[in-house]
Coordinates of C-alpha atoms in Angstrom, one line a residue:
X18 CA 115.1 109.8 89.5
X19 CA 115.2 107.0 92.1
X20 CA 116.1 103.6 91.1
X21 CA 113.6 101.9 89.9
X22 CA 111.3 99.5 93.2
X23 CA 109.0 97.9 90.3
X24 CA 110.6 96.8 86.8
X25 CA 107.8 95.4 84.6
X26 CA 109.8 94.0 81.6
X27 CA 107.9 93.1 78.5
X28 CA 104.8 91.7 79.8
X29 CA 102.4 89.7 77.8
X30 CA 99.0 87.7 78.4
X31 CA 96.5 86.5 76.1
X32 CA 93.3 85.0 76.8
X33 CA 91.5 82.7 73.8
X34 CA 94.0 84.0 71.5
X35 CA 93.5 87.5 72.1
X36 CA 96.3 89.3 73.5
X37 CA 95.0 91.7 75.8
X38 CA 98.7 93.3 77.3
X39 CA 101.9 92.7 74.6
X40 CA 105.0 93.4 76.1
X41 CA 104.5 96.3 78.4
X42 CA 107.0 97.6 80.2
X43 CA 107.0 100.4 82.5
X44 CA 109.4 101.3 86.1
X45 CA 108.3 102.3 89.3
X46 CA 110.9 104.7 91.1
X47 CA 111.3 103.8 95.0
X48 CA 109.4 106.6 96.4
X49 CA 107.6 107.6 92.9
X50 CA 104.2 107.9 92.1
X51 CA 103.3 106.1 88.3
X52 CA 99.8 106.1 86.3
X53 CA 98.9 104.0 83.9
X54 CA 95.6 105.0 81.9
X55 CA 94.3 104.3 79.0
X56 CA 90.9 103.4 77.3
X57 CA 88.7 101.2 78.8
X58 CA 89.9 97.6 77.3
X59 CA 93.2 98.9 77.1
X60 CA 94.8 96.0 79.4
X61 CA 95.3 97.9 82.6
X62 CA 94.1 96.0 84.9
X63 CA 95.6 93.0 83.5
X64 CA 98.7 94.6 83.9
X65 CA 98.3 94.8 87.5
X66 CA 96.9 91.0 87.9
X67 CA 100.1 89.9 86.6
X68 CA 102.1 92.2 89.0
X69 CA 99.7 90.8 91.8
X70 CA 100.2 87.5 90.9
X71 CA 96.4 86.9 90.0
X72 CA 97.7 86.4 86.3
X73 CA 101.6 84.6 85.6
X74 CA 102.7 86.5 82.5
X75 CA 102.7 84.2 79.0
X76 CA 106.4 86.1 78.5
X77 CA 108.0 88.7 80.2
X78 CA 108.9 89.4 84.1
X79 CA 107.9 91.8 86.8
X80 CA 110.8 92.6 89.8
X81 CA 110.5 94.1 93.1
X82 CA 113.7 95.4 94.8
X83 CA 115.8 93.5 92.3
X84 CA 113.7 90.0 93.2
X85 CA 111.4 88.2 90.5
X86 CA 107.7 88.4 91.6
X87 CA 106.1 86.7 88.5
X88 CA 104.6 83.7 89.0
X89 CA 104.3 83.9 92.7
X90 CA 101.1 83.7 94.2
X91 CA 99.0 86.6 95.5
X92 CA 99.7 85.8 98.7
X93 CA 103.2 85.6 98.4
X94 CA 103.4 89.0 96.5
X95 CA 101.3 90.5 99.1
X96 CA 104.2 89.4 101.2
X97 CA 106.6 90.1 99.4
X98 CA 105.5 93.8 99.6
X99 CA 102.9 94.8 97.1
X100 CA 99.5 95.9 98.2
X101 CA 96.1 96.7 95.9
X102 CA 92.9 97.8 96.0
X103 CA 90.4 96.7 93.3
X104 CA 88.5 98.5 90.8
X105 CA 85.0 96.7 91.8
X106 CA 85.4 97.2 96.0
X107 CA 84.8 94.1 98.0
X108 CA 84.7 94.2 101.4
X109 CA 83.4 91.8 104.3
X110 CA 80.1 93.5 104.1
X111 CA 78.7 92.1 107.4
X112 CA 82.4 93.2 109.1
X113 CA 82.7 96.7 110.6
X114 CA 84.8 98.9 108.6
X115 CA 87.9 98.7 111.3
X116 CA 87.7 94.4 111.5
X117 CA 87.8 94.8 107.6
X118 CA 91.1 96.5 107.8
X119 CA 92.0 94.4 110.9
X120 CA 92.4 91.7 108.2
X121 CA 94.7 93.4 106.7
X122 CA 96.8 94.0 109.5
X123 CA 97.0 90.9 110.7
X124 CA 99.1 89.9 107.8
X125 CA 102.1 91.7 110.0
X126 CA 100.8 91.6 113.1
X127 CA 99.4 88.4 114.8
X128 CA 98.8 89.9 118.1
X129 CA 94.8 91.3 117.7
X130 CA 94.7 93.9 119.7
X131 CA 98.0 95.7 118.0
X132 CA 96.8 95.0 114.6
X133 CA 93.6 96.7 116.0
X134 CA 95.4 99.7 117.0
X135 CA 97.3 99.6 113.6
X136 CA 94.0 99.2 111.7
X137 CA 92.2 102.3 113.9
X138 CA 95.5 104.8 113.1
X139 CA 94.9 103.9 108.9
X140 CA 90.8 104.9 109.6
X141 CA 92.0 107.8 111.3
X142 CA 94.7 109.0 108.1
X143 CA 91.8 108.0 106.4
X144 CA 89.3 110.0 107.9
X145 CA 87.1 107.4 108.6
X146 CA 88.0 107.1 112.3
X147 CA 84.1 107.9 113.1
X148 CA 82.8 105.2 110.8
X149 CA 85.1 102.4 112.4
X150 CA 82.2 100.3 114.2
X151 CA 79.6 100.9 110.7
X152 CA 79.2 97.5 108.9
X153 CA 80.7 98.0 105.6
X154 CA 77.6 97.4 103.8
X155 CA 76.5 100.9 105.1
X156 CA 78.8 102.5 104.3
X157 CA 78.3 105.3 101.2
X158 CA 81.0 104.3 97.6
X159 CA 83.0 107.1 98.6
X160 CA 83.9 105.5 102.0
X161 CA 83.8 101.9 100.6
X162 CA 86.9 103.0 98.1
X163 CA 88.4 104.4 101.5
X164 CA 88.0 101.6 103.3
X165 CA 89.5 99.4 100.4
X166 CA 92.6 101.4 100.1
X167 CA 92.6 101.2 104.3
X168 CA 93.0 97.1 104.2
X169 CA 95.9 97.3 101.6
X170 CA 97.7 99.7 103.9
X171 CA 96.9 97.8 106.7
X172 CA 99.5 95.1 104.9
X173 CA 102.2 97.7 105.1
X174 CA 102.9 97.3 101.5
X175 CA 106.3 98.6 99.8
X176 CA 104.3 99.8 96.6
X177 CA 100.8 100.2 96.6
X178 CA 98.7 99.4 93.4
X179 CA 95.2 101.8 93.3
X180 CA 93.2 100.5 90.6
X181 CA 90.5 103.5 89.8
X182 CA 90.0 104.2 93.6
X183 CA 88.5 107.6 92.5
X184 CA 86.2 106.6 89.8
X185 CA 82.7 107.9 90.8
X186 CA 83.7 110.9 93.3
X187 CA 82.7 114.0 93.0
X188 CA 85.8 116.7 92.2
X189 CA 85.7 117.7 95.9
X190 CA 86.1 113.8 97.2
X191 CA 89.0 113.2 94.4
X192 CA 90.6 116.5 95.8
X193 CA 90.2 115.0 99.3
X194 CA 91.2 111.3 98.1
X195 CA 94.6 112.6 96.7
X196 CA 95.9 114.7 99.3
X197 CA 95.6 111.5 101.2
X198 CA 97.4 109.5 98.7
X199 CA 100.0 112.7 98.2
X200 CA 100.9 112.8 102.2
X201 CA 101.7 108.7 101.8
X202 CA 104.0 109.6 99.2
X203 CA 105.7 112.4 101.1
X204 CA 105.4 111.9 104.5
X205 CA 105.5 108.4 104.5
X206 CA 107.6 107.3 101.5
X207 CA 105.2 105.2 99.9
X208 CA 105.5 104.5 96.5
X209 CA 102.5 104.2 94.5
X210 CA 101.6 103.2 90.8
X211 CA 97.9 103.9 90.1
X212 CA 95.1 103.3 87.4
X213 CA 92.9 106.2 87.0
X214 CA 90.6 107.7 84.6
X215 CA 90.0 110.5 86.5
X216 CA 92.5 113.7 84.6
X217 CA 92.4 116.0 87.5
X218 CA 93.5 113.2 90.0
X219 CA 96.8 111.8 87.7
X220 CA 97.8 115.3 86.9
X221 CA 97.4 116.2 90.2
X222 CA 99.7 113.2 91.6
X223 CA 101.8 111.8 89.3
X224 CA 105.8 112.1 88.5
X225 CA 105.5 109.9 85.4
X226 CA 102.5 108.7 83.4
X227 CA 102.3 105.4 81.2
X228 CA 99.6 104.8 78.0
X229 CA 98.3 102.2 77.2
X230 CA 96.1 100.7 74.2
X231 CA 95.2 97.9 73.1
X232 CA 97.6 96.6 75.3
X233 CA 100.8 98.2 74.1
X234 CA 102.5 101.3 75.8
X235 CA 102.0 103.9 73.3
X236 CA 103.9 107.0 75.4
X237 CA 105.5 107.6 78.7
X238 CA 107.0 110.6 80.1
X239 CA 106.0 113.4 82.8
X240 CA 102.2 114.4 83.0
X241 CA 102.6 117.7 81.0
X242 CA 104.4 116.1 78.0
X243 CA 102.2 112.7 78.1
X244 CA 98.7 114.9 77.6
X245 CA 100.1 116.8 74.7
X246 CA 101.1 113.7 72.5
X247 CA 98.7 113.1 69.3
X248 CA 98.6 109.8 69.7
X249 CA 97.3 109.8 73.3
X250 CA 95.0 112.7 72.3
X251 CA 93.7 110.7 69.6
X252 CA 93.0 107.1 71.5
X253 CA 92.3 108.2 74.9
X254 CA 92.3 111.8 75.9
X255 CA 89.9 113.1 73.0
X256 CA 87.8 110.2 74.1
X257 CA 87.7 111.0 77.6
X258 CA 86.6 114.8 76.7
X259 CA 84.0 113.6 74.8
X260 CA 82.2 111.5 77.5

């Protein structure tokens, strides 16, 4: 396995006293795609608002190519080469779908009409070439969660975090969402670490998979071995049958 691009080293944060990540670790590999799942509550998101910088750790540190990240802002993370989408999508509703991703562009490119051109080649990977001049706020969830994982390529991000893009589609749209994500891996080198209750898509995508609950790392290891561990059956998997 490549060496690792993210090191998350014993990572803690509590809020009023209630801890909700205690030292988590997990590694990225440069070119690797990660999950981390886990029940709901389970500190996942946490987890990747202190890699983002919306959260500085209480203890602990996060590196990117061998440089401490922690306690940087988001901005200067974003820069520093980490993109993410969000689990509740946000976009400039009254934008067009291709100026929201031209925001995201411009981050690299200050010229507008190159970060234009930049933001209409990500619609196109995308598929959502056709949609480019359709105000975001008309746009249907499954296109939304496109366009949101469109501005945080549009960065050009080194790893890019995918907090439940996939939540909500229908097993066709998941099957069409991660051959997206698996031609950005392969083609393209991107290395990805994603949050995702969605079974068929982290099976489907990933080289390594990370539990969490109650914000402690209860297993790691390759899909096949991860899904067949009691504990994980017990706390998340037999939970996620059952719904």
């Amino acid at each position: 396995m490549n060496a690792p691009l993210l090191q998350v080293d014993g990572i803690s944060k509590s809020f009023r006293g209630l801890k909700a990540v205690s030292r988590a670790s997990l590694e990225v590999p440069r070119g690797g795609i990660v999950s981390l799942i886990g029940p709901n509550g389970a500190g996942k998101t946490t987890c990747f608002n202190m890699i983002a910088g919306v959260f500085k750790p209480d203890e602990g540190s996060v590196t990117l190519e061998g440089r401490r990240i922690d306690g940087l802002r988001p901005d200067q993370i974003c820069h520093a080469g980490v993109g993410r989408t969000f689990q509740l999508v946000k976009p400039f509703k009254e934008l067009s779908a291709l100026d929201n991703v031209i925001v995201g562009a411009l981050r690299t490119e200050p010229d507008a009409r190159k970060a234009a051109k930049a933001a209409e080649a990500i619609l196109d990977q995308l598929g959502m070439l056709d949609k480019r001049d359709q105000p975001a706020a008309q746009l249907t969830l499954p296109e939304r969660k496109r366009l949101e994982v469109a501005r945080a390529l549009a960065t050009k991000p080194t790893i890019l975090l995918l907090d439940e893009v996939m939540a909500g589609l229908r097993p066709t749209e998941t099957d069409q969402m991660v051959a997206v994500f698996r031609e950005l891996n392969q083609k393209h080198g991107l290395t990805i670490l994603l949050i995702e209750h969605v079974m068929r898509a982290v099976m489907a995508l990933s080289q390594q998979v990370v539990v969490l609950h109650h914000g402690e790392v209860i297993a790691r290891g390759e899909p096949e071995a991860v899904v067949r561990d009691p504990a994980v059956l017990e706390c998340y998997l037999g939970e996620e049958a059952a719904v």
